Amino acid sequence: MILDPEIETLARQDLQDLQLARLRQTLNHAYASVPFYRQALDNAGVKPGDIWSMEDIVRLPFTRKSDLRDHYPFGLLAVPMDQIVRFHASSGTRGKPTVVAYTKGDIALWARIVARALMCAGARSGDRFHNAYGYGLFTGGLGLHYGIEELGAAVIPVSGGNTPRQVRLIEDFMPRGIAGTPSYVLNIAEEMRALGLDPRGTSLEYAILGAEPWSEALRAEIEQVLGIKAMDIYGLSEVIGPGVAIECWETQNGLHIAEDHFLPEIIDPETGLPVPFGESGELVFTSLTKEAFPVIRYRTGDIASLNPEPCACGRTLMRMSRIKGRLDDMLIIRGVNVFPTEIEYVLLQVEEISPHYQVVVDHAGTLDTLEVHCEVTPEFHQASSSNADPRSAQLHRQIVHALKSELGISVGLKIHKPGTIPRSEGKAVRIVDNRVSSTEVR
Ligand code: DLL
């Protein structure tokens, strides 16, 4: 019932016809109901009726996160308040949070989108599903929750935190699937070990992981540690929440975008111009079916590329690459761009290092400096009795060298004993930026 073969395997031209019809509806709706969009379209000299082909989309103005903040909390709603049944909001570590809203229809639609996404990633009705995404204003918990129920699977709504209890519930309820941030699911696996359990011995068969950038190397680590398959799920509250795109169980190679609901573009973040398929740039989405909170050419700040080739799984929905990083997480160190995921990739190649790390950015004079903090594995820690152990010094040299050849610059490195780096219960804090006020972490 959920797998939508007509949509998921539609010929590109048919899909584009559907997208264009829905785009025109969305533009009419936004123009008629949201003064901000009416003004933005008027300023760009374009009316909803001027959009006749998908190529015309470049004539539409962008929407930015700052536009959402400027209209905090309810200024961009496209329906009367009495039709709203739910709000979500981003955490707002940098200034005002961004608030999004849903009608009953939006919630039902989102549930169907997530259910289809979960099917794509190998979930089935009848599964028990441990949902360790945070419940609340964050879209992860409730977004997955409604999708799991829509699929006909049984949701275990644990939310994030209280990690020993998470382990106990997995032992007792024996779920087939788990969802959470990659860093938190890894944290749960570590807790299993600490409690003397074998993380490979649970009932879990698959994990649906996202909400933060993660590397292919971290996937390999999680799959190995837990003996499961891990699929990447992407989304953002401004566009709807989780479920905008997901990897298929069959290939785990790129995330199928729910293109019947969200129109993707990749642009050059400097010029705003489209970039060709396969090239990285900023991901931009236009919602095609949302009622309460339509978004037009929303600049996500996420870096990815698009691949329109049909997938070996049979789906024709375009795939986006795994997110390389967020533009605002990109560090520019002595003129070189660095994403935390590149550092993660290097660290995870080193057997003696565990997959927990942070990157500390600071000022030294006029220059920005970067120091990577990571941990040795408990096994290595036991074997090498002290920091003076020659194996520790050699490990340090080896990682500094590997970071330099991957990143193209020398960075500082501190290797700590196991358990030093703070563990996440949701989105991991990878960057500690001492250049900004001390309370502001990303
Ligand atoms: O993180 C929605 C979500 C919940 C997605 C659960 C997946 C699973 P926000 O809190 O609004 O929404 O944060 C959105 O998180 O712009 C990306 O920078 C990042 N992000 C989300 N999914 C991924 C992913 C949710 N799979 C922001 N890989 C986005 C990398 C991701 N980054």
mmCIF file of C-alpha atoms in Angstrom, residues 93-94 211-214 282 300-303 323-333 336-344 357 359-361 368 370 407 427-433 435-436 440-442:
data_model
loop_
_atom_site.group_PDB
_atom_site.id
_atom_site.type_symbol
_atom_site.label_atom_id
_atom_site.label_comp_id
_atom_site.label_asym_id
_atom_site.label_seq_id
_atom_site.Cartn_x
_atom_site.Cartn_y
_atom_site.Cartn_z
ATOM 1 C CA THR A 93 21.687 27.862 19.067
ATOM 2 C CA ARG A 94 22.383 30.830 16.806
ATOM 3 C CA ALA A 211 20.079 14.456 11.206
ATOM 4 C CA GLU A 212 23.831 15.110 11.243
ATOM 5 C CA PRO A 213 26.665 14.792 8.755
ATOM 6 C CA TRP A 214 28.424 11.405 8.892
ATOM 7 C CA GLU A 282 24.342 23.943 -2.050
ATOM 8 C CA THR A 300 19.519 24.485 2.981
ATOM 9 C CA GLY A 301 23.193 25.378 3.475
ATOM 10 C CA ASP A 302 23.933 21.652 2.969
ATOM 11 C CA ILE A 303 26.563 20.563 0.455
ATOM 12 C CA ILE A 323 25.799 15.444 2.786
ATOM 13 C CA LYS A 324 29.416 16.493 2.764
ATOM 14 C CA GLY A 325 28.790 19.115 5.411
ATOM 15 C CA ARG A 326 26.939 22.316 6.123
ATOM 16 C CA LEU A 327 28.208 25.573 4.705
ATOM 17 C CA ASP A 328 28.241 27.056 8.202
ATOM 18 C CA ASP A 329 30.259 24.075 9.489
ATOM 19 C CA MET A 330 32.887 24.577 6.819
ATOM 20 C CA LEU A 331 36.075 25.765 8.452
ATOM 21 C CA ILE A 332 38.492 27.860 6.522
ATOM 22 C CA ILE A 333 41.918 27.221 7.966
ATOM 23 C CA VAL A 336 41.795 25.694 3.001
ATOM 24 C CA ASN A 337 38.194 24.503 3.350
ATOM 25 C CA VAL A 338 37.758 21.741 5.890
ATOM 26 C CA PHE A 339 34.613 19.804 6.782
ATOM 27 C CA PRO A 340 34.423 17.785 10.008
ATOM 28 C CA THR A 341 33.363 14.712 7.999
ATOM 29 C CA GLU A 342 36.758 14.741 6.244
ATOM 30 C CA ILE A 343 38.447 14.569 9.629
ATOM 31 C CA GLU A 344 36.071 11.809 10.699
ATOM 32 C CA TYR A 357 35.983 13.219 18.086
ATOM 33 C CA VAL A 359 37.316 19.773 16.379
ATOM 34 C CA VAL A 360 38.350 22.840 18.353
ATOM 35 C CA VAL A 361 38.739 26.055 16.388
ATOM 36 C CA ASP A 368 42.451 30.482 12.773
ATOM 37 C CA LEU A 370 42.263 23.819 14.288
ATOM 38 C CA LEU A 407 43.125 17.975 4.317
ATOM 39 C CA LYS A 427 23.056 15.668 17.155
ATOM 40 C CA ALA A 428 26.745 15.415 18.016
ATOM 41 C CA VAL A 429 28.633 18.639 18.671
ATOM 42 C CA ARG A 430 31.614 18.159 16.381
ATOM 43 C CA ILE A 431 32.886 21.733 16.331
ATOM 44 C CA VAL A 432 33.804 23.739 19.401
ATOM 45 C CA ASP A 433 34.381 27.214 18.080
ATOM 46 C CA ARG A 435 36.326 32.248 18.099
ATOM 47 C CA VAL A 436 32.668 32.928 18.856
ATOM 48 C CA GLU A 440 27.736 29.199 21.102
ATOM 49 C CA VAL A 441 28.609 25.727 19.902
ATOM 50 C CA ARG A 442 27.687 24.139 16.613
#
